[in-house]
XYZ file of C-alpha atoms in Angstrom:
673
model
C -25.003 14.374 56.051
C -26.286 10.984 55.687
C -27.726 12.602 52.170
C -24.182 13.386 50.990
C -22.733 10.442 52.546
C -25.138 8.660 50.222
C -24.400 10.116 47.018
C -20.532 9.949 47.336
C -21.139 6.191 47.818
C -23.222 6.239 44.558
C -20.586 8.617 42.928
C -18.197 6.111 43.713
C -19.877 3.017 42.632
C -20.300 4.463 39.291
C -16.886 5.390 38.813
C -16.061 1.967 40.019
C -18.410 0.165 37.153
C -16.759 2.930 34.689
C -13.269 1.877 35.432
C -14.057 -2.128 34.922
C -15.638 -1.098 31.598
C -12.803 0.568 30.468
C -10.579 -2.355 32.076
C -12.763 -4.849 29.800
C -12.255 -2.366 26.751
C -8.470 -2.712 27.151
C -8.597 -6.348 27.666
C -10.193 -6.745 24.214
C -7.648 -4.452 22.385
C -5.086 -6.136 23.637
C -6.213 -9.297 22.627
C -6.811 -7.820 19.242
C -3.769 -6.143 18.716
C -1.102 -8.202 19.956
C -2.979 -11.639 20.726
C -2.083 -11.174 24.544
C -5.047 -12.460 26.856
C -5.485 -10.609 30.512
C -5.840 -12.883 33.573
C -7.928 -12.265 36.710
C -5.112 -13.426 39.463
C -2.105 -11.322 40.415
C 1.193 -11.451 38.815
C 4.305 -9.854 38.219
C 3.393 -8.194 34.661
C 0.838 -5.265 33.866
C -0.523 -3.914 30.953
C -1.502 -0.204 31.260
C -3.707 1.373 29.072
C -3.588 5.200 28.149
C -0.063 5.109 29.009
C 1.700 4.258 25.327
C 3.546 6.405 23.268
C 0.497 6.522 20.655
C -1.437 8.879 23.237
C 1.908 11.318 24.430
C 3.094 9.459 27.314
C 7.171 9.306 27.356
C 9.479 6.812 28.573
C 10.574 9.006 31.332
C 7.230 9.774 33.077
C 5.921 6.734 33.066
C 9.076 5.308 34.491
C 8.704 7.980 37.227
C 4.738 6.850 38.127
C 5.668 3.372 38.160
C 9.029 3.449 40.738
C 7.125 4.561 43.491
C 5.701 1.170 43.898
C 8.766 -0.952 43.659
C 11.751 -2.027 41.464
C 10.527 -3.005 37.665
C 12.349 -5.576 35.492
C 10.975 -4.327 32.164
C 9.050 -1.539 30.626
C 8.088 -2.018 27.159
C 6.451 0.806 24.964
C 5.200 -0.464 21.713
C 5.375 2.223 18.945
C 2.268 3.917 18.510
C 0.402 1.872 20.765
C -1.878 3.606 23.370
C -0.807 1.012 25.906
C 2.443 -0.157 28.010
C 3.728 -3.430 29.676
C 5.547 -3.441 32.824
C 6.971 -5.958 34.924
C 7.741 -5.940 38.902
C 10.392 -7.840 40.330
C 7.396 -9.467 42.598
C 4.164 -9.787 42.407
C 3.110 -8.031 45.471
C 4.864 -4.623 44.154
C 2.788 -5.439 40.954
C -0.552 -5.546 43.295
C 0.483 -2.467 44.690
C 1.179 -0.654 41.656
C -2.563 -1.864 40.278
C -4.169 -0.816 43.174
C -2.573 2.517 43.424
C -3.046 3.270 39.663
C -6.020 1.948 38.203
C -8.597 4.378 37.380
C -6.002 7.171 38.561
C -5.984 10.383 36.595
C -2.536 11.734 35.188
C -1.378 14.914 33.281
C 0.921 14.045 30.462
C 4.219 16.265 31.052
C 4.702 17.335 27.394
C 1.304 18.359 26.097
C -0.705 19.231 29.645
C -3.684 16.654 28.645
C -5.274 14.454 31.476
C -5.447 10.964 31.002
C -6.916 7.798 32.965
C -4.935 4.886 33.487
C -6.446 1.708 33.184
C -4.514 -1.788 34.103
C -4.873 -5.443 33.839
C -2.586 -8.285 34.733
C -0.733 -10.328 32.119
C 0.841 -13.523 32.825
C 4.235 -12.241 31.018
C 5.824 -9.630 29.358
C 6.807 -10.492 26.126
C 6.993 -8.563 22.615
C 9.104 -9.412 19.863
C 12.682 -8.153 20.039
C 13.405 -5.305 17.527
C 15.057 -6.594 14.138
C 17.960 -4.057 13.213
C 17.021 -2.230 9.778
C 19.427 -0.771 7.288
C 19.063 2.112 5.376
C 17.494 2.009 1.965
C 19.982 1.403 -0.981
C 21.206 4.632 -2.590
C 20.753 6.389 0.645
C 23.330 8.216 2.950
C 23.080 10.598 5.738
C 26.418 12.855 6.744
C 26.014 14.486 10.159
C 27.877 18.117 10.735
C 27.914 18.979 7.136
C 27.766 22.719 8.129
C 29.123 24.350 11.099
C 26.535 26.257 13.663
C 27.831 29.627 11.867
C 27.045 28.315 8.604
C 23.621 27.364 9.473
C 22.577 30.634 11.355
C 23.619 32.545 7.761
C 21.780 30.192 5.617
C 18.603 30.180 7.993
C 18.931 34.165 7.905
C 19.268 34.106 4.187
C 15.366 33.414 3.884
C 13.116 36.165 4.337
C 9.716 34.597 5.164
C 8.533 37.677 5.580
C 8.271 38.629 2.257
C 5.239 38.944 -0.454
C 4.289 35.658 -1.167
C 4.176 36.727 -4.946
C 8.140 37.354 -4.945
C 10.278 35.714 -7.776
C 11.090 33.272 -5.465
C 7.465 31.635 -5.875
C 7.127 31.882 -2.328
C 3.851 29.891 -0.873
C 2.317 29.028 2.465
C 1.284 25.214 2.131
C -1.510 22.811 4.488
C 1.748 21.245 5.735
C 4.623 23.861 5.908
C 6.005 27.481 4.121
C 7.895 26.785 1.073
C 10.486 28.699 -1.186
C 11.528 27.966 -4.510
C 14.592 29.005 -6.472
C 15.792 28.390 -9.710
C 12.645 26.544 -10.995
C 9.440 26.554 -9.346
C 8.096 22.793 -8.534
C 4.627 23.227 -9.333
C 2.048 20.891 -7.113
C -0.555 20.961 -9.462
C 1.255 18.933 -11.832
C 3.814 17.609 -9.874
C 6.713 18.733 -12.504
C 8.638 21.830 -13.342
C 8.947 24.361 -15.897
C 11.808 23.716 -17.479
C 11.418 26.631 -19.750
C 10.482 29.414 -17.408
C 13.588 29.442 -14.915
C 13.335 32.303 -11.803
C 15.076 34.909 -11.971
C 18.100 35.082 -9.856
C 18.871 31.416 -9.743
C 20.193 29.822 -6.154
C 21.073 32.228 -3.362
C 24.836 33.013 -3.320
C 25.201 31.971 0.046
C 24.490 28.372 -0.897
C 27.634 27.924 -3.240
C 30.500 27.113 -0.707
C 28.061 24.266 0.624
C 27.526 22.581 -2.833
C 31.308 23.120 -3.557
C 32.043 20.810 -0.832
C 29.319 18.597 -1.661
C 30.950 18.260 -5.222
C 34.280 17.667 -3.995
C 33.377 15.397 -1.036
C 31.855 13.183 -4.141
C 28.162 13.569 -2.438
C 27.044 14.544 -5.939
C 28.188 14.615 -9.476
C 26.577 17.441 -11.022
C 26.029 21.062 -9.536
C 21.799 21.561 -8.619
C 19.918 24.382 -10.505
C 16.890 23.992 -8.211
C 16.445 24.524 -4.649
C 13.365 24.442 -2.496
C 13.362 25.764 0.653
C 10.854 24.149 3.531
C 10.065 25.164 6.725
C 8.167 23.014 9.065
C 6.740 24.199 12.379
C 6.025 21.617 15.202
C 2.720 19.008 14.066
C 3.334 19.746 10.155
C 5.019 17.308 7.807
C 5.188 16.216 3.870
C 2.886 13.399 2.451
C 4.877 10.410 1.454
C 6.453 10.738 -2.196
C 8.945 10.237 -5.014
C 10.096 13.060 -6.237
C 8.942 13.082 -10.021
C 11.107 11.144 -12.268
C 10.666 13.333 -15.401
C 11.325 16.432 -13.124
C 14.885 15.879 -11.692
C 18.186 13.719 -12.042
C 19.124 11.025 -9.956
C 20.729 12.943 -7.005
C 18.304 14.947 -4.477
C 20.170 16.144 -1.420
C 18.542 17.812 1.623
C 20.196 19.903 4.212
C 18.309 20.082 7.921
C 18.570 22.893 9.831
C 17.502 24.252 13.182
C 16.076 21.094 14.350
C 16.110 17.063 14.160
C 13.494 15.247 12.330
C 12.393 11.580 11.885
C 11.959 10.948 8.077
C 10.060 8.119 6.854
C 11.188 5.879 4.118
C 8.832 2.978 2.185
C 9.287 0.328 -0.319
C 6.204 -0.355 -2.446
C 6.253 -3.859 -0.581
C 5.372 -2.188 2.215
C 9.136 -2.405 4.268
C 9.372 1.162 5.924
C 12.334 2.606 7.529
C 12.421 5.404 10.026
C 15.662 7.747 10.091
C 16.517 9.936 12.297
C 18.124 13.007 10.681
C 20.019 15.396 13.172
C 20.215 19.087 12.861
C 23.113 20.184 10.202
C 23.100 16.814 8.723
C 22.748 16.143 4.765
C 20.653 13.514 3.239
C 21.789 12.211 -0.124
C 19.267 10.152 -2.323
C 20.526 8.355 -5.121
C 19.483 5.055 -6.978
C 16.824 3.054 -5.846
C 16.029 5.072 -2.466
C 15.480 8.266 -5.042
C 13.186 6.506 -7.536
C 11.716 3.604 -5.871
C 11.427 4.467 -2.031
C 8.836 6.676 -0.635
C 10.130 9.565 1.850
C 7.664 11.837 4.094
C 7.332 13.425 7.192
C 4.238 12.438 9.411
C 2.626 15.420 10.896
C 2.857 15.464 14.626
C 4.212 17.044 17.401
C 6.991 14.330 18.982
C 8.498 11.631 17.128
C 9.070 8.156 18.914
C 12.674 7.868 18.811
C 15.416 5.486 20.767
C 15.408 6.444 24.115
C 19.211 5.689 24.734
C 20.303 8.168 21.655
C 17.625 10.872 22.516
C 17.541 11.261 18.838
C 20.804 13.221 18.067
C 22.598 10.382 16.244
C 22.322 9.099 12.586
C 20.742 5.766 12.747
C 17.353 4.008 12.094
C 14.659 3.876 14.625
C 13.696 0.127 15.295
C 10.631 -0.924 16.982
C 12.708 -1.829 20.093
C 9.778 -1.518 22.758
C 12.172 -1.740 25.460
C 14.094 1.450 24.268
C 11.568 3.800 22.889
C 10.339 7.170 24.137
C 8.808 10.548 22.698
C 11.186 13.584 21.423
C 9.328 16.824 21.234
C 9.544 18.480 17.460
C 10.797 21.995 16.919
C 10.924 24.180 13.970
C 12.936 22.879 11.051
C 13.922 24.534 7.955
C 15.089 22.083 5.008
C 17.037 23.167 2.189
C 17.022 20.271 -0.928
C 18.589 20.502 -4.107
C 18.049 19.093 -7.573
C 19.396 19.230 -10.902
C 16.204 19.537 -13.515
C 16.596 16.856 -16.121
C 16.427 17.776 -19.762
C 15.647 14.180 -21.042
C 13.031 11.454 -20.279
C 14.276 9.193 -17.208
C 15.064 6.002 -18.263
C 15.812 4.220 -14.972
C 15.594 0.822 -14.127
C 12.264 1.223 -12.456
C 9.626 1.291 -15.249
C 6.847 0.398 -12.778
C 7.145 3.483 -10.785
C 8.523 5.898 -13.627
C 5.845 8.451 -14.961
C 8.366 8.635 -17.948
C 7.950 5.356 -18.981
C 4.410 5.030 -17.879
C 2.399 2.932 -20.260
C 5.303 1.681 -22.154
C 5.155 -2.001 -20.380
C 1.946 -3.826 -19.674
C 2.001 -7.668 -19.541
C -0.421 -9.630 -21.133
C -2.901 -11.512 -18.709
C -1.932 -15.150 -18.568
C -4.424 -17.712 -19.730
C -5.675 -20.902 -17.448
C -3.911 -23.591 -17.347
C -3.940 -26.408 -19.598
C -1.500 -29.139 -17.941
C 0.573 -29.615 -15.011
C 3.670 -27.596 -16.305
C 1.333 -24.676 -16.925
C -0.335 -24.699 -13.470
C 3.181 -24.898 -12.055
C 4.491 -22.071 -14.074
C 1.075 -19.957 -13.390
C 1.594 -20.432 -9.589
C 5.359 -19.245 -9.591
C 4.604 -16.269 -11.682
C 1.376 -15.379 -10.020
C 1.421 -16.496 -6.542
C 5.066 -17.515 -5.535
C 7.024 -14.528 -7.096
C 4.156 -12.005 -5.901
C 4.203 -12.920 -2.102
C 7.918 -12.893 -2.137
C 7.699 -9.026 -3.370
C 5.004 -7.730 -1.205
C 6.153 -10.023 1.603
C 6.405 -7.022 4.380
C 3.072 -5.213 3.269
C 1.152 -8.019 3.205
C 2.426 -8.934 6.465
C 1.730 -5.397 7.704
C -1.946 -5.839 6.891
C -2.332 -9.692 8.438
C -2.094 -9.209 12.359
C -5.460 -9.598 13.700
C -6.502 -13.808 14.394
C -9.250 -14.818 13.152
C -11.563 -15.824 15.991
C -12.947 -19.166 14.848
C -9.359 -20.163 13.876
C -8.390 -18.988 17.663
C -11.096 -20.964 18.975
C -10.034 -24.221 16.962
C -6.411 -24.264 18.267
C -7.269 -23.128 22.095
C -9.578 -26.209 21.892
C -6.688 -28.670 21.395
C -5.041 -30.224 23.972
C -2.313 -29.232 26.221
C 1.089 -30.484 24.245
C -0.250 -31.305 21.049
C 1.848 -30.928 18.024
C 0.444 -28.552 15.023
C 1.292 -28.057 11.718
C 0.470 -24.405 9.986
C 0.724 -25.197 5.847
C 1.126 -22.032 4.584
C 1.884 -19.834 7.783
C 2.544 -16.384 6.123
C 3.724 -14.484 8.495
C 2.920 -16.748 11.753
C 0.062 -14.690 13.270
C -1.415 -18.148 14.264
C 2.093 -19.849 15.758
C 1.721 -18.023 19.088
C -2.197 -18.405 19.732
C -1.835 -20.885 22.202
C 1.938 -21.765 24.052
C 0.493 -24.891 25.067
C 0.874 -26.846 21.713
C 4.303 -27.385 19.777
C 3.685 -25.503 16.872
C 5.850 -25.203 13.556
C 4.857 -23.438 10.494
C 5.843 -23.561 6.482
C 5.334 -21.178 3.839
C 6.436 -21.406 0.111
C 7.680 -17.716 0.736
C 10.857 -17.083 2.208
C 10.628 -13.804 2.975
C 7.205 -14.389 4.706
C 9.076 -17.447 6.895
C 12.203 -14.556 7.662
C 9.432 -12.520 9.296
C 8.032 -15.603 11.352
C 11.869 -16.211 12.241
C 12.076 -12.251 13.402
C 9.278 -13.166 15.627
C 10.975 -15.894 16.975
C 8.286 -18.723 15.433
C 10.015 -22.010 14.177
C 9.243 -22.155 10.308
C 10.566 -23.526 7.211
C 10.292 -22.980 3.698
C 8.810 -25.482 1.384
C 5.811 -26.249 -0.833
C 2.229 -27.245 0.632
C 2.143 -30.105 -1.996
C 5.309 -31.439 -0.450
C 5.715 -31.110 3.036
C 8.842 -32.401 4.675
C 7.350 -33.549 7.894
C 6.670 -37.369 9.146
C 3.742 -38.912 7.955
C 1.275 -39.268 10.926
C 3.275 -37.238 13.250
C 1.205 -34.598 13.715
C -2.040 -34.031 15.842
C -3.471 -31.087 14.374
C -3.035 -28.922 11.151
C -4.221 -25.550 9.937
C -4.218 -24.511 6.009
C -5.755 -20.880 6.006
C -6.217 -18.924 2.683
C -3.760 -21.454 0.734
C -5.441 -24.278 -1.126
C -7.357 -21.448 -3.241
C -3.919 -20.284 -4.985
C -3.599 -23.587 -6.633
C -4.843 -23.503 -10.276
C -6.128 -26.885 -10.991
C -8.797 -29.194 -8.982
C -5.917 -31.962 -8.935
C -3.275 -29.453 -7.102
C -6.122 -28.214 -4.533
C -6.744 -31.873 -3.800
C -3.156 -33.095 -3.698
C -2.836 -30.310 -0.976
C -5.516 -31.901 1.059
C -4.488 -35.230 0.851
C -1.096 -33.961 1.882
C -2.645 -32.398 5.093
C -4.287 -35.620 6.190
C -1.011 -37.672 5.549
C 0.715 -35.326 8.426
C -2.064 -36.262 10.816
C -2.231 -39.038 13.150
C -5.499 -41.256 13.211
C -8.111 -39.214 15.161
C -6.214 -36.156 14.227
C -7.938 -32.835 13.070
C -7.305 -30.401 10.125
C -8.907 -26.947 9.703
C -8.654 -25.700 6.000
C -10.344 -21.901 5.200
C -10.513 -21.038 1.294
C -11.840 -17.784 -0.305
C -15.626 -18.287 -0.949
C -17.293 -17.392 -4.509
C -20.317 -16.483 -2.158
C -19.332 -13.089 -0.671
C -22.910 -12.781 0.167
C -24.174 -15.405 1.996
C -27.766 -15.482 3.503
C -28.605 -12.197 2.725
C -25.513 -10.717 4.684
C -22.653 -9.559 3.089
C -19.100 -10.753 3.796
C -16.318 -8.166 5.140
C -14.847 -7.854 2.104
C -18.076 -6.227 0.536
C -18.738 -3.946 3.229
C -15.338 -2.595 3.405
C -14.986 -0.522 0.471
C -12.737 1.893 1.511
C -10.102 1.010 -1.406
C -12.924 0.406 -4.025
C -14.289 3.532 -5.775
C -15.425 1.589 -8.857
C -17.803 -0.639 -6.860
C -19.844 -1.622 -9.786
C -17.358 -1.991 -12.520
C -17.109 -5.596 -14.444
C -13.899 -7.141 -14.726
C -11.462 -6.226 -17.540
C -12.043 -9.288 -19.726
C -14.425 -12.353 -20.557
C -13.762 -15.061 -17.836
C -11.589 -18.018 -18.040
C -13.362 -20.729 -15.106
C -13.760 -24.104 -15.045
C -16.502 -24.006 -12.285
C -15.965 -26.842 -9.858
C -18.713 -28.760 -8.873
C -20.796 -27.753 -5.584
C -22.411 -31.063 -5.539
C -20.729 -33.479 -2.916
C -19.769 -36.962 -4.642
C -21.361 -39.875 -3.596
C -19.502 -41.165 -0.225
C -17.878 -43.846 -1.931
C -16.016 -41.805 -4.413
C -12.421 -42.298 -4.530
C -9.853 -39.850 -5.722
C -10.578 -41.227 -9.224
C -13.723 -39.249 -9.051
C -11.974 -36.230 -9.590
C -11.150 -37.182 -13.063
C -10.890 -34.728 -16.013
C -14.088 -36.011 -17.137
C -15.602 -35.114 -13.896
C -13.838 -31.725 -13.899
C -15.532 -30.855 -17.365
C -18.783 -32.215 -16.620
C -20.029 -31.108 -12.960
C -21.412 -27.435 -12.773
C -23.064 -25.621 -10.392
C -25.620 -22.851 -11.604
C -25.400 -21.355 -7.779
C -22.099 -20.568 -7.938
C -23.279 -17.532 -10.749
C -20.259 -17.714 -12.392
C -19.826 -16.595 -16.065
C -19.456 -19.691 -18.830
C -16.005 -20.074 -20.462
C -15.778 -17.221 -23.296
C -11.879 -17.513 -23.655
C -8.699 -18.763 -21.418
C -7.834 -15.386 -20.229
C -7.887 -14.883 -16.706
C -9.909 -12.151 -15.501
C -9.036 -9.444 -13.527
C -11.188 -8.568 -10.578
C -12.305 -5.501 -9.248
C -11.625 -5.150 -5.676
C -14.483 -5.111 -2.978
C -16.867 -6.481 -5.411
C -18.689 -9.856 -5.877
C -16.882 -12.304 -7.977
C -18.077 -13.120 -11.601
C -15.376 -16.339 -12.258
C -14.175 -18.883 -9.859
C -10.520 -18.427 -11.320
C -9.135 -14.958 -11.576
C -6.307 -12.668 -11.018
C -6.414 -10.089 -7.887
C -5.057 -6.895 -7.265
C -2.552 -6.040 -4.785
C -1.943 -2.285 -4.681
C 1.349 -1.394 -2.997
C 0.496 2.398 -1.710
C 3.444 3.485 0.018
C 2.090 5.033 3.601
C -1.823 4.259 3.037
C -3.957 1.858 4.891
C -4.011 -1.884 3.923
C -5.416 -2.368 0.573
C -5.748 -5.896 -1.825
C -3.694 -5.286 -4.917
C -1.030 -7.022 -7.506
C 0.252 -6.007 -11.128
C 3.215 -4.129 -13.029
C 1.261 -0.957 -13.951
C 1.218 2.400 -12.472
C -1.005 3.743 -10.357
C -1.350 7.684 -9.665
C -2.631 9.360 -6.479
C -1.798 11.280 -3.601
C -2.198 14.820 -2.574
C -1.961 18.130 -4.869
C 1.651 17.939 -3.252
C 2.594 14.313 -4.517
C 2.411 12.054 -6.730
C 2.685 8.413 -5.647
C 3.193 5.790 -8.699
C 2.675 2.382 -7.488
C 3.129 -1.286 -8.556
C 0.200 -3.284 -8.625
C 0.848 -7.076 -8.314
C -1.444 -9.603 -9.413
C -2.255 -13.014 -7.322
C -4.089 -15.694 -8.812
C -7.022 -17.452 -6.987
C -9.645 -20.212 -7.322
C -12.673 -18.885 -5.440
C -14.647 -22.121 -4.146
C -17.918 -22.552 -4.625
C -20.772 -23.549 -1.464
C -19.865 -27.309 -1.190
C -16.797 -27.263 -3.403
C -14.434 -27.740 -0.472
C -16.242 -30.452 1.485
C -16.866 -32.590 -1.880
C -12.872 -32.669 -2.315
C -12.339 -33.460 1.086
C -15.207 -36.220 1.165
C -13.465 -37.731 -2.125
C -10.670 -38.814 0.066
C -11.291 -42.453 1.588
C -8.526 -41.589 4.697
C -10.704 -38.544 6.203
C -14.095 -37.575 7.287
C -15.659 -34.021 7.655
C -16.411 -33.411 10.797
C -18.133 -30.126 10.220
C -18.113 -27.530 7.637
C -19.227 -23.692 7.879
C -19.066 -20.387 6.238
C -16.918 -17.651 7.992
C -16.815 -14.184 6.470
C -16.576 -14.986 3.112
C -14.891 -18.032 3.317
C -15.634 -21.861 3.164
C -14.084 -23.550 6.066
C -13.980 -27.553 6.728
C -12.654 -29.530 9.854
C -11.527 -32.658 8.993
C -10.393 -35.897 10.788
C -7.920 -38.474 9.788
C -9.421 -42.015 9.689
C-alpha cells in the first residue's frame, strides 16, 4: 500500500513538473508572438494555451468551460493562434479557473482530439481592435442568386461517377474533383487550348442562370468555358490569379451545397477573407480579377464571425472578441469564364503573362549629388515601402531581444522617439514609457494607428520634435536606406538633436559582414527562399566603400568631406572595386559583394515571408496555379565593421557608450553630451 502511495506521489510530481515546463514554454510563445509578459501573481486575466482557434477550440466550447468558474468580462481568441485570453470580473474567479484548469485534459468537441490546457496570469487582456476591411476593387458577391430548387437541379446535373476520360475532361486532383465544359483548362501550362473545344459546350441547365446574369448586368458577355469543382471538408485550392492570356476580364463563380471562406491577397501582402454563402455568386473584374490572388485554404473549419455564424456576405475581420470556428461541408462551385482570343493588355503588366518581358526598367546609378540621392531614395525606398507596407508589416512582428532590453532599461516615464518606426512593433514594448513613432511611409504609419500607437509621417532628416525633448531615441534598420555618407551622418545628427543632455540613442544598421567571428547571421542561415545561393549579383558593383577605421576623436563633421569619403577604404569589407556606377541587384540569402546595392522584395501572395522588390515577373506555384508577382527593389548601404561607430564619433555632441554586432547588424548606443 505504501509502495503504491509512493508511486502515485512520484507520478503526481512528474506531472506537476511537466505542467510547469509547458507553462514556461507558453510564456515564451506569448512573449514572442504578442509581446505580452506573463506574471507570477494572480490577476483577473488569464492566457490559456492550447485553447485557441488555431488548434480547433471553438468559442462556444471555451465559453462553456470558463463559465463554470465565474462571470467573464472578455474572451479574446486571436485568429490562427493556439491560445486565448479571458478576463474575469474578480481575481478570485480567475484564480479559481487557474487552479481547476491548469494541466487539465479536455476533448475538442468538433474533432474528438484530446488536449491539455496550460494557463498563466497576465496583467491585462488588450489585443488590438480589428479594423474593418473592404472588398477588393472590382469584386462583388450576390446572395441568393438561385433558389434551393435550382441549386438541387444544377448539382444533380453533374455526374461525378462517370469515367474520368469523358468528353467533359473530368479529373481528380489532389485538392478537389474537377470537370471542364466548353474548353479544358490544362494545369500543366495553366492555359486552355483555344483550338480544341470540348464537344457539347456548356450544360443546358446553366442557360437560365447565365441569362439572368446578363440581364442583371453582372456579366457583359456569355461565357463559353465552365469549370466545376467539388471540395470535401479539408480540401481547397492554392492561391492564384486566373491566367490573363487565357480568359477575359469577367470571371463568375457560383457556390453550391455549402458556404466557404475564400482568401484574397494583394501583391503588397494585404489579405481579405470573404465569406461566400451557399447559393451566392462571386463576380471578379478589374483589379480583383487581374491583380489579387484568390484561394481556399485546405482545412476542415473556417474562422468566422461568431455573431454572423458565416451565413452573411462579409469580410472576416480579425475581431478577436467575435471569432469562432465553422465546420465545412461538401461544396461545389460552378466557375464561368470567357476564353480570350487576343493578348491581354490590362493595366497590370507586372503580373500579366501576355505582357511579360515587355518592360524592364534600367537599374539606377549611384547618386552623384544631393538631388540624385533624394531621387534615388524616393524611387527605391519611399515608393517601395508604400507599395509593400502591408506585406512588410506582416513579416515584422517579433521584437529583437537586445532592442527590447534597451527599452526596458529606460527609467519609468521616459520620453522615447522611434525614428523610422515601421509598423510600430517597438512602440508598445514598455508601457512605462511615453513613446512616439515616425516613418516616411504613410501606409506603415496608418498600420501604427490601427494598433492605437502614436505615430506620424516625416523624414528622418527633419523630425518635427523639439530639440532636447527626448530621453531616448531608437533608429532601427533606417540609416542604411540613405544613399550618401553625408545624408547618413545627417540622420545621426538629427537623432542627437532630439536628445536631452545625458539622453541615449540606439542605432541598428545592416552589416556588410553577414559572417562574423565564424558565425553566420540568421540572414545567411535562413535559405528557405534562396535556391540560387551561389549566384553572383547581376551587374558590376557600384560602391563607394566607407571607412571602417575610426577617425581621430578630435575630428569634426568636416572630417566627412568628399575627399575623406573617396580616400578612406577598408579592405576587410571585401567589397569589389567600382567598375561602373550601376547599383548591383543582390541575390537574397547570400553574402554581400558591394556596400551599395538593391535588395529584392518578392510579393508572393500567400507564401511565407521572403525579402524582395522590382517590377519584373516571377512565375511559380503548383501545377494547378501560376503566380506572377511583382518584384520591388530597395536601396541599401550595408555598413562595414567600425563604420557606424566612426560616423558617430565624428560628431562632437555625442559619445559612443557601446558598439556591438547583433545577428547581421552593427549597433551603437550613443549618449548626448
